[in-house]
Amino acid sequence: MKNAVKWIGIIGGGLVVLIIVTLLVVPMFVDVNNYKPILEDKVAEATGRSFAVGDDIRLSLFPWATIAFSDLHLGNTPGFAEKDFVSLKSFEIRLKLLPLLFRDIQIKRFVLNEPRIVLIKNKNGDTNWSQPKPSAEKRSGGAQELPTEKKGGGPGLPVETLEIGEFAIKNGSLTWIDHAAGTQKVVSDLDLTLKNISFEQAVQMKLAVKVDGKPITIEGNVGPVGNNFSRDSIPLDLTVKALSQINLSLKGLLERPTDNPGLNVNVSLAEFSPRTLLSELGQEQAVVTADPAVLKKMDLKANIIADAKQLAVKDATLNLDDSQLKFGVRVAEFSRPVVRADLHLDRIDIDRYLPPDSDTKEGAPGGGKEDPGTKKTDYEPLRKLDLEAKFTAGSVIVSKAKIQDLALQATAKNGIIRLKPFGFTMYQGSVSGSGIMNVKKSVPRFSADIDVAHLLIGPLLRDQLDKDLLEGVAAAKLNLSFRGDQAPIIKKTLNGKGQVRPNDGAVISIDLAGMVRNAKAAFRGTPAGKQRPRTDFTEIRSLFTLKNGVYHTADTNLVSPFLRVLVTGQADLVKEILDFRVEPKVVGSIKGQGDTKQRSGVLIPVDVSGSFSSPKYEPDLKAMAAQQLEERVFESDKAKELFEKKGLKPYEGAAKGLLKGLLD
C-alpha cells in the first residue's frame, strides 16, 4: 500500500511538472502569429465582414494565461462609405486556466484600449449593424446548424465562483451617423473601470464619458450579485453627474436580472438650475421667459419601480422655484399606455414661465388664416391612451387671473378625453363644469359646459386687462364648442350659447345719465381732477349666441333705478370688429345724477364700432333729435289740437316724415 501511494505521488508530481513545463515551453516554440491569416479568414467568413488584426499577437500560459493583440478592425458590409464597424487599438486578458476546470473564473486583468464602434443608418434605411444575409450556397450546404438549446432548466451562470481583479475600457467611443436625417452623435472619451468583481461583494464602478462633448460620470457600487444570479436582487448605489448641474443618486435594487429584469430604486436629483443647464446644452431659446428669475431651482425625489411591462413612480416630490408638485403615476402596456395618476400642486404663476409678450403676439387683427408651415399634430398617441388622472392645485395664476382650489378629473379612452368634473374658485366666486376633447379624427373637436357663480368682475378685469371696464357680481352659464388646434381655426369654428348676469355693479367710463343731459360730452372723457364717469346698475342680463366665431346678442339689458339699456349687435372674433347699438331710456327721475326734472321715455342710441383694441363710441344725435322733435312738437297738446281740426289729420304723417327728413 505504501509503495502504491508513493508511486501515485510520483506520477502525480510528474504530471504537474509536465503540465507546468508544457505551459512554459509551448508558447516559446509556437508562433501564434502564424495562425493570424486563419483567424482572419474564419472571422470574415462567419461575420460576412472584412477582419484584420495586427502582427503583435502574444500568448503565454503560465503562471497566468495571457492573450493580447492589437490593431483589430472589423469592417462594414458593402454599401457603407465608412470603413470600420468596430476597431480596437489593443486587447489583453490574463486568467488562470486550471480553475476553469472547476467552473471557477479567476481573471487578473481584462483591458480594452480605445475601442471604436460606428453605427450607421443610410439614406435608404439600411443599418450597418444588421447581419449580412448568407449566400445561397452557404444556406444549402456547408456548415451544419448549431444545436438548439435544450428546453427545461432555469437560467443561470455556468460558473461557481468569479473573481476579476481589473476590468477596464479605456478611451472608447461610439458614433451614431444618420445619413437620412443628416445628423451625427458622438459618445467619446469613454472610460469604464470595475474593481473587486465577484459574487460575494459589491463591485466598485466608475464610468466617465462625453456625449457630444458634454461630460457624464457614474460612480458607485453594484452588488453583491449573489450565487443565484437569476432570482436574487442586486443592490445598486450609484451617483450620476452631468455637466455642471446634474447630481442624481440611485439607491435600490436591480431585480430578476435574467428573468424580466426590473428596478426598484429611490431617486434623488439634487437642486440645480434648469436655466443654466439648458444654456450649457445650447438651448438658450428655451429659457426666454417673461420673468428671468424663474427656472433657477429644481430638485426631485421619487421611488421608481419599473420593468419591461410597467412603470410606477411613487411618493414623488418635484420642487421648481417656489412651486411644489407631489405626484404618483402608474403606466402599463407601453404600446397602448394605461396611465393612472394623482397630482397635487401647491402654487404656480404660469405667466412667469411664458415667453415675453412681444414673443407671443399674433398677427394683426383680421387674420384667421392657418399657417401653412405649421406641422400637423399627430393625435394617434392620444387615441391609444387609457387615462384616469386627478389633479389639484392650491393657487394658480394664468393670464394674470388668480385661481384657487383647482380640482379636475381627466379620463381618456378610445380618443375621447373628458374633463369631468372640473372646478375652482376665483375672485370670491366659483367656476365649475365639464369638457370633452374628441381626437378620433385628424382634426380635434372640443366642447365645454361652464357655470360661473358670485364672481367679482372688477378685480378680474383689472388683473387681466389692467383696465376698469365693469364692476359687479357675475353669474353665467356657457355652452361652447369648436374644432382645430390653431387660434385662427378655433375662432372660425367657435359656436355655442350662453347667459351672463352681472348684478349690483357699474359700467366704468360711460355715463349714460350724462348722455341724457349732453350726449356728446358723455364720450369726451373725464377732465383731469374730475371723477371718472360711470353708470350704476342693479342687473345686466345678456343672452347671446356664437356662430362660426361671430358673437351675437339681441337681448342684452341693463337695469338701474333710473335707466333701462338695450344692447343689440355682434362682435366678429375672427376679424376682431365690433358692431353694437346701445339704446338707453330714462325711467322717472334721475335726481342725484345732476338732474332735478322728471323725464320719461328719452331714447339716446349709441353706436359702438371699431376694433377690439380701439373701440369707437358714437351717440346717434340725429335719432335723439328726431325723437325729441316728435315728442315736443307732434306730441304736444297744441299740435294734437291742430291736427284734430278738420282737413289736417291726413297730413300728420307727411309732416312728421318731412321734419325727420330734414334731420337726415
XYZ file of C-alpha atoms in Angstrom:
664
model
C 0.000 0.000 0.000
C 2.820 2.400 0.885
C 4.517 1.708 -2.421
C 1.257 2.368 -4.278
C 0.818 5.702 -2.543
C 4.426 6.526 -3.259
C 4.095 5.785 -6.968
C 0.839 7.716 -7.182
C 2.580 10.728 -5.611
C 5.500 10.457 -8.003
C 3.255 10.114 -11.039
C 1.012 12.990 -9.886
C 4.003 15.223 -9.207
C 5.442 14.316 -12.550
C 2.234 15.230 -14.315
C 2.129 18.601 -12.567
C 5.747 19.270 -13.543
C 4.997 18.138 -17.105
C 1.994 20.448 -17.331
C 3.992 23.413 -15.988
C 6.874 22.721 -18.359
C 4.426 22.409 -21.245
C 2.759 25.711 -20.360
C 6.156 27.375 -20.242
C 7.724 25.769 -23.298
C 4.828 25.626 -25.805
C 4.496 29.434 -26.231
C 8.277 29.572 -26.787
C 8.099 27.258 -29.796
C 4.658 28.108 -31.156
C 4.363 31.417 -33.009
C 0.683 32.313 -32.790
C 1.183 34.986 -35.443
C 1.418 32.141 -37.978
C -2.256 31.438 -37.306
C -3.323 35.064 -37.896
C -4.426 34.510 -41.542
C -6.557 31.530 -40.490
C -8.145 33.567 -37.697
C -8.882 36.472 -40.045
C -10.444 34.200 -42.673
C -12.640 32.367 -40.179
C -13.950 35.576 -38.599
C -14.586 37.149 -42.015
C -16.439 34.026 -43.165
C -18.579 33.915 -40.017
C -19.499 37.634 -39.992
C -19.567 38.470 -43.710
C -17.288 41.420 -42.984
C -13.618 42.141 -43.518
C -11.472 41.354 -40.490
C -7.866 42.176 -39.747
C -5.670 42.087 -36.683
C -2.151 43.449 -36.138
C 1.034 41.372 -36.059
C 1.594 41.847 -32.337
C -0.264 38.762 -31.030
C 1.048 37.410 -27.741
C 0.258 34.180 -25.894
C 1.564 32.869 -22.582
C 0.140 30.088 -20.422
C 1.930 30.257 -17.049
C 1.597 31.462 -14.350
C -1.294 33.304 -15.988
C -2.799 32.533 -19.364
C -2.358 35.785 -21.262
C -3.805 36.649 -24.641
C -3.012 40.036 -26.142
C -3.328 41.560 -29.576
C -3.590 44.998 -31.153
C -4.910 46.928 -34.131
C -8.153 44.983 -34.672
C -10.547 46.064 -37.446
C -13.980 44.625 -38.227
C -15.272 46.259 -41.397
C -18.667 47.395 -42.589
C -20.754 45.466 -45.054
C -20.906 46.692 -48.683
C -22.959 49.835 -49.220
C -21.460 51.890 -46.389
C -18.852 54.553 -47.053
C -17.287 54.311 -43.592
C -14.585 51.639 -43.487
C -14.798 50.195 -39.950
C -17.748 48.942 -37.944
C -15.581 48.087 -34.911
C -11.940 48.832 -34.261
C -9.729 48.195 -31.252
C -6.259 49.525 -30.558
C -5.321 46.732 -28.137
C -6.786 43.937 -26.021
C -5.349 41.974 -23.110
C -6.736 39.282 -20.820
C -4.929 37.376 -18.052
C -6.643 34.433 -16.368
C -5.863 31.177 -14.599
C -6.534 28.018 -16.623
C -6.742 25.233 -14.053
C -9.603 26.793 -12.024
C -11.682 26.800 -15.229
C -11.960 23.018 -14.886
C -13.937 23.601 -11.700
C -16.113 26.435 -13.122
C -14.036 28.953 -11.201
C -13.170 32.068 -13.223
C -10.166 33.980 -11.964
C -9.161 36.913 -14.161
C -6.364 39.208 -13.141
C -6.694 41.725 -15.962
C -9.185 42.427 -18.744
C -8.473 45.615 -20.696
C -9.907 47.050 -23.919
C -7.913 50.014 -25.137
C -9.533 52.566 -27.481
C -12.489 50.546 -28.778
C -14.381 52.349 -31.557
C -17.910 51.476 -32.680
C -19.596 53.291 -35.571
C -23.359 52.806 -36.061
C -24.689 53.992 -39.421
C -28.104 54.394 -40.998
C -28.043 55.069 -44.730
C -30.497 57.220 -46.658
C -32.340 54.101 -47.818
C -32.833 52.930 -44.224
C -30.152 50.198 -44.201
C -28.113 49.829 -40.990
C -24.556 48.596 -40.675
C -25.193 46.521 -37.566
C -27.594 44.180 -39.393
C -26.099 40.764 -40.045
C -25.427 40.204 -43.769
C -27.613 37.552 -45.405
C -25.684 34.343 -46.227
C -25.281 33.314 -49.843
C -27.468 30.589 -51.358
C -24.524 28.206 -51.318
C -23.975 28.707 -47.628
C -27.684 28.294 -46.924
C -27.977 24.997 -48.847
C -24.824 23.255 -47.706
C -21.695 23.956 -45.790
C -21.686 24.357 -42.068
C -24.289 22.478 -40.093
C -26.761 24.298 -37.917
C -25.785 24.673 -34.325
C -27.794 22.520 -31.965
C -30.659 24.374 -30.334
C -30.649 24.928 -26.649
C -32.402 22.231 -24.730
C -35.625 23.241 -23.112
C -36.034 22.993 -19.397
C -33.927 24.153 -16.563
C -33.872 27.663 -15.276
C -31.393 30.276 -16.411
C -28.190 30.520 -14.504
C -24.483 31.224 -14.747
C -22.259 28.299 -15.840
C -19.713 29.199 -13.135
C -19.443 28.554 -9.437
C -17.179 31.451 -8.468
C -15.971 34.623 -10.155
C -13.035 36.837 -9.333
C -11.768 39.651 -11.584
C -9.052 41.936 -10.361
C -9.249 44.634 -13.045
C -11.782 45.238 -15.796
C -11.268 48.358 -17.867
C -12.342 50.014 -21.075
C -10.097 52.943 -21.902
C -10.773 55.880 -24.201
C -13.631 54.222 -26.068
C -16.101 55.875 -28.421
C -19.471 55.270 -30.047
C -20.552 57.252 -33.112
C -24.106 57.340 -34.484
C -24.455 58.583 -38.077
C -27.880 59.040 -39.658
C -27.405 59.918 -43.323
C -31.168 60.107 -43.849
C -31.589 62.829 -41.237
C -28.159 64.362 -41.758
C -27.278 64.053 -38.056
C -24.341 62.689 -36.113
C -23.985 61.980 -32.380
C -20.739 61.076 -30.678
C -20.071 59.370 -27.349
C -16.365 59.810 -26.694
C -13.677 59.577 -24.020
C -15.399 56.545 -22.524
C -13.504 55.158 -19.539
C -15.023 52.305 -17.521
C -13.355 50.723 -14.503
C -14.750 47.834 -12.419
C -12.935 46.636 -9.300
C -13.394 43.729 -6.897
C -15.634 41.803 -9.260
C -17.032 38.724 -7.545
C -20.316 37.135 -6.484
C -19.752 37.791 -2.782
C -19.008 41.523 -2.611
C -20.112 44.788 -4.177
C -18.393 45.802 -7.385
C -16.882 49.257 -7.432
C -17.818 51.023 -10.664
C -16.627 54.228 -12.285
C -17.721 55.401 -15.726
C -16.691 58.655 -17.367
C -17.889 59.626 -20.829
C -18.624 62.639 -23.014
C -21.833 62.860 -25.032
C -21.408 65.386 -27.838
C -18.625 66.895 -25.773
C -20.707 67.115 -22.569
C -19.215 65.191 -19.597
C -21.160 62.492 -17.726
C -19.865 60.342 -14.854
C -21.369 57.379 -12.992
C -19.800 56.154 -9.757
C -20.820 53.771 -7.016
C -21.327 50.152 -6.080
C -23.241 47.336 -7.753
C -23.903 44.086 -5.899
C -23.060 41.745 -4.430
C -24.580 39.646 -7.203
C -25.006 36.510 -5.122
C -24.876 32.890 -6.193
C -28.421 32.738 -7.598
C -27.989 35.350 -10.298
C -31.315 34.606 -11.991
C -33.506 35.273 -8.951
C -31.511 37.334 -6.459
C -31.897 41.089 -6.323
C -28.729 43.077 -6.889
C -28.228 46.193 -4.742
C -27.421 49.455 -6.520
C -25.882 52.589 -5.062
C -24.889 54.928 -7.893
C -24.325 58.630 -8.424
C -24.746 60.189 -11.855
C -23.243 63.603 -12.617
C -23.692 65.518 -15.860
C -22.401 68.904 -16.956
C -22.108 71.285 -14.022
C -25.685 70.826 -12.862
C -26.989 67.269 -12.641
C -26.248 65.248 -9.499
C -28.540 62.216 -9.435
C -28.381 59.392 -6.908
C -29.934 55.965 -7.440
C -30.227 53.603 -4.489
C -32.193 50.388 -4.572
C -32.341 47.018 -6.289
C -31.920 45.504 -9.726
C -34.480 42.707 -9.577
C -34.627 39.409 -11.506
C -31.580 40.173 -13.714
C -32.160 37.298 -16.167
C -35.934 36.882 -15.882
C -37.946 40.061 -16.612
C -35.323 42.413 -15.134
C -36.644 45.386 -13.232
C -35.690 48.287 -10.980
C -36.851 49.344 -7.553
C -34.849 52.441 -6.713
C -35.121 55.648 -4.766
C -34.145 58.570 -6.973
C -32.849 61.866 -5.648
C -31.996 64.695 -8.007
C -30.111 67.400 -6.123
C -31.079 71.040 -6.595
C -29.872 72.535 -9.875
C -30.659 75.380 -12.243
C -32.676 74.331 -15.334
C -31.867 77.707 -16.872
C -28.117 77.119 -16.571
C -28.452 73.504 -17.747
C -30.346 74.468 -20.916
C -27.814 77.188 -21.627
C -24.966 74.682 -21.344
C -26.849 72.450 -23.803
C -27.130 75.323 -26.269
C -30.885 75.704 -25.777
C -30.928 79.371 -24.759
C -34.167 79.977 -26.684
C -35.950 77.551 -24.346
C -35.270 79.786 -21.329
C -36.609 83.063 -22.713
C -39.319 83.715 -20.138
C -41.361 86.701 -19.056
C -39.642 86.529 -15.670
C -35.875 85.947 -15.884
C -35.881 84.907 -12.215
C -37.662 81.589 -12.894
C -36.098 78.227 -13.763
C -33.384 78.887 -11.199
C -34.093 75.998 -8.792
C -35.292 72.447 -9.278
C -34.981 69.156 -7.403
C -36.748 65.789 -7.380
C -37.233 62.817 -5.078
C -39.175 59.688 -6.009
C -39.424 55.923 -5.710
C -39.362 54.245 -9.128
C -40.458 50.661 -9.744
C -40.116 49.525 -13.343
C -39.708 46.546 -15.632
C -40.366 45.830 -19.296
C -44.148 45.825 -18.769
C -44.876 48.632 -16.331
C -43.580 51.732 -14.585
C -44.629 53.189 -11.257
C -43.474 56.477 -9.754
C -44.454 56.693 -6.092
C -44.142 59.297 -3.330
C -42.625 61.776 -5.792
C -41.906 65.403 -4.925
C -40.783 67.918 -7.544
C -39.756 71.406 -6.483
C -39.487 74.121 -9.137
C -38.615 77.598 -7.917
C -41.417 78.434 -5.437
C -43.728 75.607 -6.548
C -44.013 72.050 -5.269
C -45.674 69.157 -7.091
C -46.402 65.891 -5.288
C -47.446 63.045 -7.532
C -47.742 59.363 -8.211
C -48.003 57.748 -11.652
C -48.502 54.185 -12.869
C -48.026 53.226 -16.525
C -48.645 49.795 -18.045
C -48.866 48.370 -21.571
C -46.498 50.941 -23.052
C -47.582 50.391 -26.671
C -51.153 51.328 -25.694
C -50.440 53.028 -22.386
C -52.696 52.601 -19.400
C -51.954 55.579 -17.149
C -53.188 56.248 -13.627
C -52.022 59.476 -11.995
C -52.649 61.596 -8.924
C -51.027 65.046 -8.791
C -51.160 67.924 -6.327
C -49.552 71.323 -6.945
C -49.354 73.858 -4.148
C -48.969 77.000 -6.267
C -47.614 78.316 -9.550
C -47.586 81.539 -11.559
C -47.716 80.257 -15.147
C -47.310 83.750 -16.616
C -43.757 83.905 -15.283
C -42.740 80.893 -17.401
C -44.306 82.044 -20.678
C -42.344 83.941 -23.334
C -42.427 87.745 -23.083
C -45.474 89.490 -24.569
C -43.515 90.590 -27.628
C -42.808 86.936 -28.442
C -46.407 85.751 -28.076
C -48.307 88.358 -30.047
C -50.200 87.029 -33.016
C -50.624 88.696 -36.377
C -52.676 91.788 -36.954
C -56.408 91.685 -36.279
C -58.400 90.346 -39.130
C -56.109 87.370 -39.646
C -57.600 83.953 -39.310
C -55.609 82.044 -41.888
C -53.952 78.856 -40.796
C -50.185 78.962 -41.057
C -49.370 76.620 -43.951
C -45.951 75.956 -42.479
C -47.336 74.636 -39.210
C -46.762 70.921 -38.779
C -49.905 68.887 -38.238
C -50.244 67.387 -34.790
C -50.250 63.600 -34.550
C -53.076 62.601 -32.218
C -52.511 58.856 -32.538
C -50.879 58.614 -29.071
C -53.992 60.223 -27.544
C -56.224 57.764 -29.386
C -54.315 54.895 -27.777
C -54.229 56.449 -24.315
C -56.186 54.906 -21.432
C -56.071 57.544 -18.691
C -57.526 58.174 -15.264
C -55.993 61.175 -13.522
C -56.743 63.562 -10.692
C -55.157 66.988 -10.402
C -55.476 69.588 -7.675
C -53.768 72.927 -7.182
C -53.889 75.365 -4.311
C -53.156 78.554 -6.262
C -52.631 79.184 -9.987
C -52.048 82.427 -11.868
C -52.679 82.311 -15.616
C -53.157 85.329 -17.900
C -52.895 87.363 -14.684
C -56.094 85.762 -13.337
C -55.821 84.335 -9.812
C -57.311 80.853 -9.362
C -57.598 78.900 -6.111
C -58.588 75.377 -5.140
C -58.406 73.967 -8.646
C -59.607 70.369 -8.930
C -60.209 68.275 -12.023
C -60.556 64.680 -13.050
C -59.444 63.570 -16.502
C -60.196 60.343 -18.327
C -59.231 59.163 -21.798
C -60.446 56.164 -23.752
C -60.594 55.431 -27.489
C -59.774 59.001 -28.494
C -62.271 60.696 -26.141
C -60.687 62.814 -23.387
C -63.030 64.074 -20.695
C -62.534 66.694 -18.005
C -65.397 65.818 -15.719
C -65.778 67.446 -13.399
C -63.510 70.442 -13.060
C -63.861 73.402 -10.728
C -62.037 76.221 -8.992
C -62.628 79.406 -7.069
C -61.580 82.881 -8.131
C -62.366 86.434 -7.036
C -64.758 85.250 -4.301
C -66.744 83.246 -6.848
C -66.690 79.754 -8.303
C -66.329 78.182 -11.738
C -67.335 74.600 -12.464
C -68.188 72.457 -15.430
C -67.075 69.685 -17.769
C -65.329 69.392 -21.112
C -64.720 66.869 -23.886
C -61.903 66.596 -26.427
C -62.516 64.236 -29.356
C -59.426 63.213 -31.335
C -60.865 60.244 -33.196
C -60.354 62.151 -36.450
C -57.410 64.182 -37.689
C -58.975 67.488 -36.584
C -59.779 67.578 -32.842
C -63.171 68.741 -31.573
C -63.885 70.358 -28.225
C -66.980 71.132 -26.201
C -67.489 72.546 -22.712
C -70.267 73.438 -20.262
C -69.302 76.103 -17.727
C -71.149 77.556 -14.734
C -69.977 80.741 -13.002
C -71.374 81.984 -9.685
C -70.760 85.064 -7.487
C -67.658 86.198 -9.411
C -66.315 89.700 -8.733
C -65.881 91.201 -12.196
C -63.870 94.333 -11.396
C -60.800 92.704 -9.820
C -60.749 90.051 -12.568
C -60.739 92.622 -15.390
C -58.171 94.792 -13.636
C -55.836 91.823 -13.215
C -56.263 90.526 -16.762
C -56.651 93.727 -18.784
C -55.297 96.354 -16.408
C -58.466 98.367 -17.083
C -61.594 99.416 -15.208
C -64.420 98.430 -17.516
C -67.065 96.797 -15.383
C -67.848 96.118 -11.757
C -70.326 93.809 -10.136
C -71.000 90.217 -9.145
C -71.399 87.871 -12.108
C -73.196 84.618 -12.765
C -73.028 82.829 -16.112
C -73.924 79.637 -17.939
C -71.961 78.857 -21.101
C -72.155 76.083 -23.659
C -69.294 76.226 -26.184
C -67.827 74.076 -28.931
C -65.078 74.436 -31.515
C -62.603 72.390 -33.542
C -58.969 72.665 -34.549
C -55.759 73.306 -32.640
C -54.728 76.705 -34.006
C -56.190 80.006 -32.845
C -57.484 81.141 -36.287
C -59.354 77.870 -36.850
C -60.689 77.838 -33.297
C -62.123 81.336 -33.734
C -63.766 80.425 -37.044
C -65.423 77.321 -35.626
C -66.462 78.694 -32.238
C -70.158 78.003 -31.630
C -72.468 77.961 -28.666
C -74.766 79.976 -26.495
C -74.855 81.427 -23.035
C -76.263 83.732 -20.465
C -74.319 86.252 -18.386
C -75.909 88.100 -15.444
C -73.761 90.677 -13.605
C -75.541 92.269 -10.625
C -75.056 95.292 -8.359
C -72.285 96.897 -10.348
C -71.346 99.685 -12.709
C -70.179 100.273 -16.275
C -66.975 102.320 -15.999
C -66.061 105.231 -18.326
C -69.581 105.540 -19.752
C -72.055 107.970 -18.174
C -75.456 107.028 -19.569
C -77.135 109.552 -17.282
C -74.819 112.217 -18.679
C -75.860 111.156 -22.146
C -79.381 112.224 -21.282
C -78.192 115.749 -20.468
C -75.380 116.059 -23.036
C -74.788 113.082 -25.267
C -71.595 114.387 -26.877
C -69.947 115.314 -23.586
C -70.605 111.846 -22.219
C -67.981 110.376 -24.608
C -65.329 113.068 -24.467
C -63.603 111.561 -21.451
C -63.064 112.900 -17.973
C -61.133 116.162 -17.472
C -58.167 115.946 -15.115
C -59.135 116.099 -11.485
C -62.737 115.063 -12.041
C -64.356 111.786 -11.110
C -64.459 109.149 -13.843
C -67.865 108.687 -15.475
C -69.834 105.551 -14.602
C -73.270 104.065 -14.920
C -74.509 102.108 -11.938
C -76.827 99.159 -12.475
C -78.745 96.638 -10.432
C -78.660 93.936 -13.086
C -77.364 93.152 -16.558
C -78.916 90.194 -18.319
C -77.227 89.133 -21.543
C -78.350 86.290 -23.758
C -76.001 85.535 -26.637
C -75.168 83.046 -29.353
C -71.912 82.192 -31.092
C -71.921 81.020 -34.678
C -68.688 80.388 -36.556
C -66.798 82.925 -34.481
C -69.434 85.676 -34.501
C -70.882 86.712 -31.149
C -74.480 87.958 -31.459
C -76.902 89.352 -28.914
C -80.426 90.630 -29.442
C -81.326 90.743 -25.776
C -78.758 92.341 -23.502
C -80.463 94.534 -20.928
C -79.105 96.849 -18.258
C -81.476 97.717 -15.431
C -80.950 100.510 -12.907
C -83.296 102.604 -10.772
C -83.348 105.336 -13.422
C -82.187 103.666 -16.650
C -83.025 100.825 -18.963
C -80.458 99.951 -21.631
C -80.894 97.551 -24.508
C -77.773 96.353 -26.373
C -78.032 94.584 -29.699
C -75.450 93.676 -32.310
C -72.475 91.450 -32.835
C -68.711 91.048 -32.457
C -66.665 89.229 -35.068
C -63.998 87.302 -33.156
C -62.142 86.425 -36.348
C -61.858 89.948 -37.735
C -61.971 91.490 -34.224
C -64.581 94.046 -35.247
C -67.420 95.485 -33.111
C -70.898 96.391 -34.319
C -73.306 97.157 -31.448
C -76.142 99.569 -30.773
C -76.861 100.800 -27.244
C -80.325 102.218 -26.612
C -80.785 103.672 -23.104
C -84.067 105.024 -21.731
C -84.608 107.240 -18.730
C -87.112 105.917 -16.243
C -88.702 108.515 -13.950
C -86.472 110.991 -12.145
C -82.682 110.901 -12.196
C -82.224 113.059 -9.108
C -78.837 112.522 -7.617
C -77.376 112.244 -11.128
C -77.279 116.030 -11.677
C -80.868 116.410 -12.910
C -83.921 117.561 -10.902
C -86.538 117.218 -13.610
C -88.890 114.367 -14.282
C -88.066 112.649 -17.583
C -89.594 109.609 -19.199
C -89.012 107.694 -22.383
C -85.992 109.681 -23.636
C -84.109 107.408 -26.126
C -80.450 108.185 -26.897
C -78.984 105.492 -29.184
C -75.218 104.904 -29.223
C -73.332 103.002 -31.942
C -70.264 101.026 -30.878
C -67.859 100.154 -33.696
C -64.152 99.841 -34.404
C -61.779 97.075 -33.343
C -61.364 95.222 -30.079
C -58.237 97.199 -29.296
C -59.679 100.599 -30.329
C -63.467 100.686 -29.873
C -65.405 103.774 -31.032
C -68.498 105.168 -29.295
C -70.760 107.416 -31.411
C -74.035 108.815 -29.956
C -76.792 108.848 -32.575
C -77.673 112.556 -32.175
C -79.972 112.557 -35.205
C -82.122 109.826 -33.784
C -82.189 111.629 -30.440
C -83.183 114.933 -32.125
C -85.900 113.256 -34.174
C -87.395 111.697 -31.067
C -87.188 114.951 -29.123
C -88.825 116.792 -32.024
C -91.601 114.259 -32.281
C -92.248 114.318 -28.557
C -92.097 118.102 -28.159
C -93.798 119.118 -31.422
C -96.115 116.443 -32.663
C -96.978 115.005 -29.259
C -97.622 118.416 -27.682
C -101.185 119.476 -26.793
C -101.147 122.300 -29.354
C -100.013 120.025 -32.178
C -102.625 117.440 -31.368
C -105.301 120.158 -31.262
C -104.122 121.477 -34.647
C -104.161 118.099 -36.383
C -107.539 117.279 -34.905
C -109.069 120.119 -36.892
C -110.974 119.012 -39.901
C -108.876 118.551 -43.003
C -105.403 118.466 -41.390
C -105.387 114.987 -39.880
C -104.378 113.221 -43.142
C -101.250 115.401 -43.368
C -99.901 114.497 -39.908
C -97.767 111.573 -41.124
C -96.371 113.512 -44.031
C -95.410 116.404 -41.753
C -93.569 114.073 -39.376
C -91.725 112.494 -42.297
C -90.747 115.873 -43.689
C -89.225 117.029 -40.399
C -87.349 113.749 -39.942
C -86.024 114.065 -43.470
C -84.589 117.466 -42.650
C -82.535 115.848 -39.857
C -81.071 113.107 -42.062
